[in-house]
PDB file of C-alpha atoms in Angstrom:
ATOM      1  CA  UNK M   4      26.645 -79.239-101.077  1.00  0.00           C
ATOM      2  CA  UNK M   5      25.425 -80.078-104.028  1.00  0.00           C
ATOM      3  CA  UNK M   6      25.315 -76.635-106.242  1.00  0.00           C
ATOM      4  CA  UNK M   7      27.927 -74.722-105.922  1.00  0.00           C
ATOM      5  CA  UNK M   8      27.558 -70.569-106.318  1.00  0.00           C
ATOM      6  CA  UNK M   9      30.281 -67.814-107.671  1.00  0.00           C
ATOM      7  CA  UNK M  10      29.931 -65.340-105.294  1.00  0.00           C
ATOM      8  CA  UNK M  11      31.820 -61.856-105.562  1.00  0.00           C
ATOM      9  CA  UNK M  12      32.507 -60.439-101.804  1.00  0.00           C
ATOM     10  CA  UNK M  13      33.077 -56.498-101.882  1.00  0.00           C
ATOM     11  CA  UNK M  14      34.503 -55.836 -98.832  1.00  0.00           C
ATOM     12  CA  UNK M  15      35.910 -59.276 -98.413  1.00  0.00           C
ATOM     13  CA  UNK M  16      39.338 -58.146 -96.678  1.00  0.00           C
ATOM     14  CA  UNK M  17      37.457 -56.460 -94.044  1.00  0.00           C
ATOM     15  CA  UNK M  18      36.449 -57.877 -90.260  1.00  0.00           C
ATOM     16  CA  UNK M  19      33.187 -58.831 -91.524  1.00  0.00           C
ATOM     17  CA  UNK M  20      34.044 -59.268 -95.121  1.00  0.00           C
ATOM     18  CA  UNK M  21      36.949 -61.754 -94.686  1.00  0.00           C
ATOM     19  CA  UNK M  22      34.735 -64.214 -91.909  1.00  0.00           C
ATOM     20  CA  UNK M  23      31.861 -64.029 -94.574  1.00  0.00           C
ATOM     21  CA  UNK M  24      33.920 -65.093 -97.902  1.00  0.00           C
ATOM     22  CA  UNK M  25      36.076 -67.341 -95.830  1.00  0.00           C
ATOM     23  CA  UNK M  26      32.782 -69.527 -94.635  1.00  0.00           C
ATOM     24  CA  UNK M  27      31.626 -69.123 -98.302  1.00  0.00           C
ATOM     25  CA  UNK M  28      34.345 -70.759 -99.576  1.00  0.00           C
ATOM     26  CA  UNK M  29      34.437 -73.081 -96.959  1.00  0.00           C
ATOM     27  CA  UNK M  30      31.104 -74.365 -97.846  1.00  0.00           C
ATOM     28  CA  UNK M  31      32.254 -75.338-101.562  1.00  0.00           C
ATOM     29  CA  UNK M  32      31.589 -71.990-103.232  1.00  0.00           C
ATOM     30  CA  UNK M  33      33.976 -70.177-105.904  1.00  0.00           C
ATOM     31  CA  UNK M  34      34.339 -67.319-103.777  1.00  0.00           C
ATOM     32  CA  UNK M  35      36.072 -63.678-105.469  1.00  0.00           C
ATOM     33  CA  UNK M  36      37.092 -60.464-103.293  1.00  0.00           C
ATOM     34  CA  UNK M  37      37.095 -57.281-104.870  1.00  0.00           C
ATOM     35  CA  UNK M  38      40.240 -55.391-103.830  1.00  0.00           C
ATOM     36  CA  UNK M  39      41.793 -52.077-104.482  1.00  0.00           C
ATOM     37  CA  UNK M  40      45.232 -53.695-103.765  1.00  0.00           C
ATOM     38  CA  UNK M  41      46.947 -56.573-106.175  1.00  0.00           C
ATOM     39  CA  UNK M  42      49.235 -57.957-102.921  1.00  0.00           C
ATOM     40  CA  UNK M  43      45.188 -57.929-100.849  1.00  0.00           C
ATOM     41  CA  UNK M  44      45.809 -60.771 -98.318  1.00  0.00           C
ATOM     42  CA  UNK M  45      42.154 -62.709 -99.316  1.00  0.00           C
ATOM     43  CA  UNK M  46      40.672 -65.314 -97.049  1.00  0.00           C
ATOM     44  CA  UNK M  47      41.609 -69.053 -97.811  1.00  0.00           C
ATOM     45  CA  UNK M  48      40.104 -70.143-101.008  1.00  0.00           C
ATOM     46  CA  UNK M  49      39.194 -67.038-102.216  1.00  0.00           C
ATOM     47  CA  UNK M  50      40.355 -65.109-105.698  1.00  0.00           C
ATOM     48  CA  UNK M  51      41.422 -61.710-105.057  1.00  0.00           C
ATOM     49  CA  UNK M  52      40.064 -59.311-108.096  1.00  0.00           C
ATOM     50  CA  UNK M  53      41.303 -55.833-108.101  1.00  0.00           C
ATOM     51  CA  UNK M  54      38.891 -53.191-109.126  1.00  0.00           C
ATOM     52  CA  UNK M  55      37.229 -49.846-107.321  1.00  0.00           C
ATOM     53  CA  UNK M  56      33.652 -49.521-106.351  1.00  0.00           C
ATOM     54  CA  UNK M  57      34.242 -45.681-107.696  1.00  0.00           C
ATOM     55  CA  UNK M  58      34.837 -46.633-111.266  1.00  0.00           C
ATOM     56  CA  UNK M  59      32.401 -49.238-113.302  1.00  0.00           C
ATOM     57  CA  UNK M  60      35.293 -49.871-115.579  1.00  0.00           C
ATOM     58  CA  UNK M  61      37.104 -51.402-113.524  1.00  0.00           C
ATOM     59  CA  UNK M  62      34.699 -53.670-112.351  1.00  0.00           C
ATOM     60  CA  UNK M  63      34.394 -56.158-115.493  1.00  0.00           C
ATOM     61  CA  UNK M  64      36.488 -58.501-114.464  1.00  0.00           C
ATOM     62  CA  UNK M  65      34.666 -59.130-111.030  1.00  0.00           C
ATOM     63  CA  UNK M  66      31.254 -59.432-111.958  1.00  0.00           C
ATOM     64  CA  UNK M  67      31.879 -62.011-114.953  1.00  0.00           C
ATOM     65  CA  UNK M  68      29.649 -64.793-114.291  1.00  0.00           C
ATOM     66  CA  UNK M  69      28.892 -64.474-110.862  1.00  0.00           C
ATOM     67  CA  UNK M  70      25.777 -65.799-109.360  1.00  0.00           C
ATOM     68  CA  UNK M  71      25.379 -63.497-106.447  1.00  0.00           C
ATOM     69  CA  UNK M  72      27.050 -60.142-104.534  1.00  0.00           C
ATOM     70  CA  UNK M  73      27.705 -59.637-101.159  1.00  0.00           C
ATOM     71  CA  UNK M  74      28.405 -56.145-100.014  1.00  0.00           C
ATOM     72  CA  UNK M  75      29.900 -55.487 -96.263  1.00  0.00           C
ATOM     73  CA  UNK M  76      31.946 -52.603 -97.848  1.00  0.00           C
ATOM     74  CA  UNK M  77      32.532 -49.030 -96.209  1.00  0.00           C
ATOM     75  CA  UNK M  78      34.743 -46.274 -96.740  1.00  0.00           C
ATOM     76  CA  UNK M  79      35.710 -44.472 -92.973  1.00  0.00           C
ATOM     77  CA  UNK M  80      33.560 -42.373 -91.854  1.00  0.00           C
ATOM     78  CA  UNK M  81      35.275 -39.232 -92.537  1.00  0.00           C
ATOM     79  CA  UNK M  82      36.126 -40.361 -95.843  1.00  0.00           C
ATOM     80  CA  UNK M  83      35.542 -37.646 -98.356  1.00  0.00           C
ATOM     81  CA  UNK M  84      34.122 -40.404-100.852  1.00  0.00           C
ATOM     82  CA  UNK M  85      32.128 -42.050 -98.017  1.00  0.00           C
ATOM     83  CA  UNK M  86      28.604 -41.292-100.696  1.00  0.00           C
ATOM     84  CA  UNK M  87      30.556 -43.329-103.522  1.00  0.00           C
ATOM     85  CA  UNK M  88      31.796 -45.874-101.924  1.00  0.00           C
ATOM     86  CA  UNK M  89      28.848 -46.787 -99.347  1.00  0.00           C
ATOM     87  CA  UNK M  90      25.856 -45.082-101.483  1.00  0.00           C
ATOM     88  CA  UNK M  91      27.339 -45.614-105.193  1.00  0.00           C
ATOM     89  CA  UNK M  92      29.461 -48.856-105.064  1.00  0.00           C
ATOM     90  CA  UNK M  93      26.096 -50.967-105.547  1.00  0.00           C
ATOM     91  CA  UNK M  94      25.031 -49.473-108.409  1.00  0.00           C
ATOM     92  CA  UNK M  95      28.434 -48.532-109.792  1.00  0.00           C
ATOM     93  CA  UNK M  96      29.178 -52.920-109.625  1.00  0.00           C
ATOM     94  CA  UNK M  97      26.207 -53.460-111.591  1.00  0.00           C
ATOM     95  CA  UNK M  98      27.090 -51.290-114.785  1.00  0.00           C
ATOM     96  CA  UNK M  99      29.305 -53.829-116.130  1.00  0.00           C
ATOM     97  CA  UNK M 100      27.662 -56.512-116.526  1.00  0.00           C
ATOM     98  CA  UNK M 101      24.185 -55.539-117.392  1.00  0.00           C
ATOM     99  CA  UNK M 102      22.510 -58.410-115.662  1.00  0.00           C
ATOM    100  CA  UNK M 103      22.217 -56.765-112.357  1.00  0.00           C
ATOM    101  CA  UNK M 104      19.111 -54.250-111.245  1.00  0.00           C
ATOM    102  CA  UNK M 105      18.771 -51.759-108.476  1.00  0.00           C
ATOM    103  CA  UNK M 106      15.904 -52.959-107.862  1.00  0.00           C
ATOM    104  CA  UNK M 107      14.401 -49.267-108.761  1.00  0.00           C
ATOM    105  CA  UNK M 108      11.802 -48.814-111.218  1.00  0.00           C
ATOM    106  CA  UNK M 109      12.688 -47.516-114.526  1.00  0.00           C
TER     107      UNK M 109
END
């Protein structure tokens, strides 16, 4: 590989998440995982970053300089913030860095 991406995983401790990020990084790419826990046991070559999908502010850290997102989050299904966290958490990540569109016209 000659051009290497950073690529932010949200949901990268999850089933789906983890195989994902972990054949990311695999393939040469800096790979981060947004976590909600500091001790989150990331895939192999992978920088944990803790932040919450429910809080932009949080989120700074994460999307510094990254080249591309990857969402395979989800809250349970029950969850009462199942709407932030599935339905928000994409537009919530892009509020801190400024580069990043919905996508939606203004």
């Amino acid at each position: 590989m000659t051009d290497s991406l950073t690529i932010l995983f949200v949901g990268g401790t999850g089933s789906i998440g983890r195989l994902a990020a972990a054949r990311a990084a695999a393939e040469g790419h800096r790979v981060r995982v947004l976590t909600r826990r500091r001790n989150a046991n990331v895939p192999a070559g992978a920088e944990a970053v803790v932040g919450d999908l429910t809080d932009a502010s949080t989120l700074t850290a994460a999307v510094a300089d990254i080249d591309a997102v990857v969402f395979t989050h989800g809250a349970a299904y029950q969850s009462p913030l199942v709407r932030d966290v599935d339905y928000g958490g994409v537009s919530t990540s892009s509020r801190p860095s400024g580069s990043v569109t919905s996508g939606s016209p203004s």
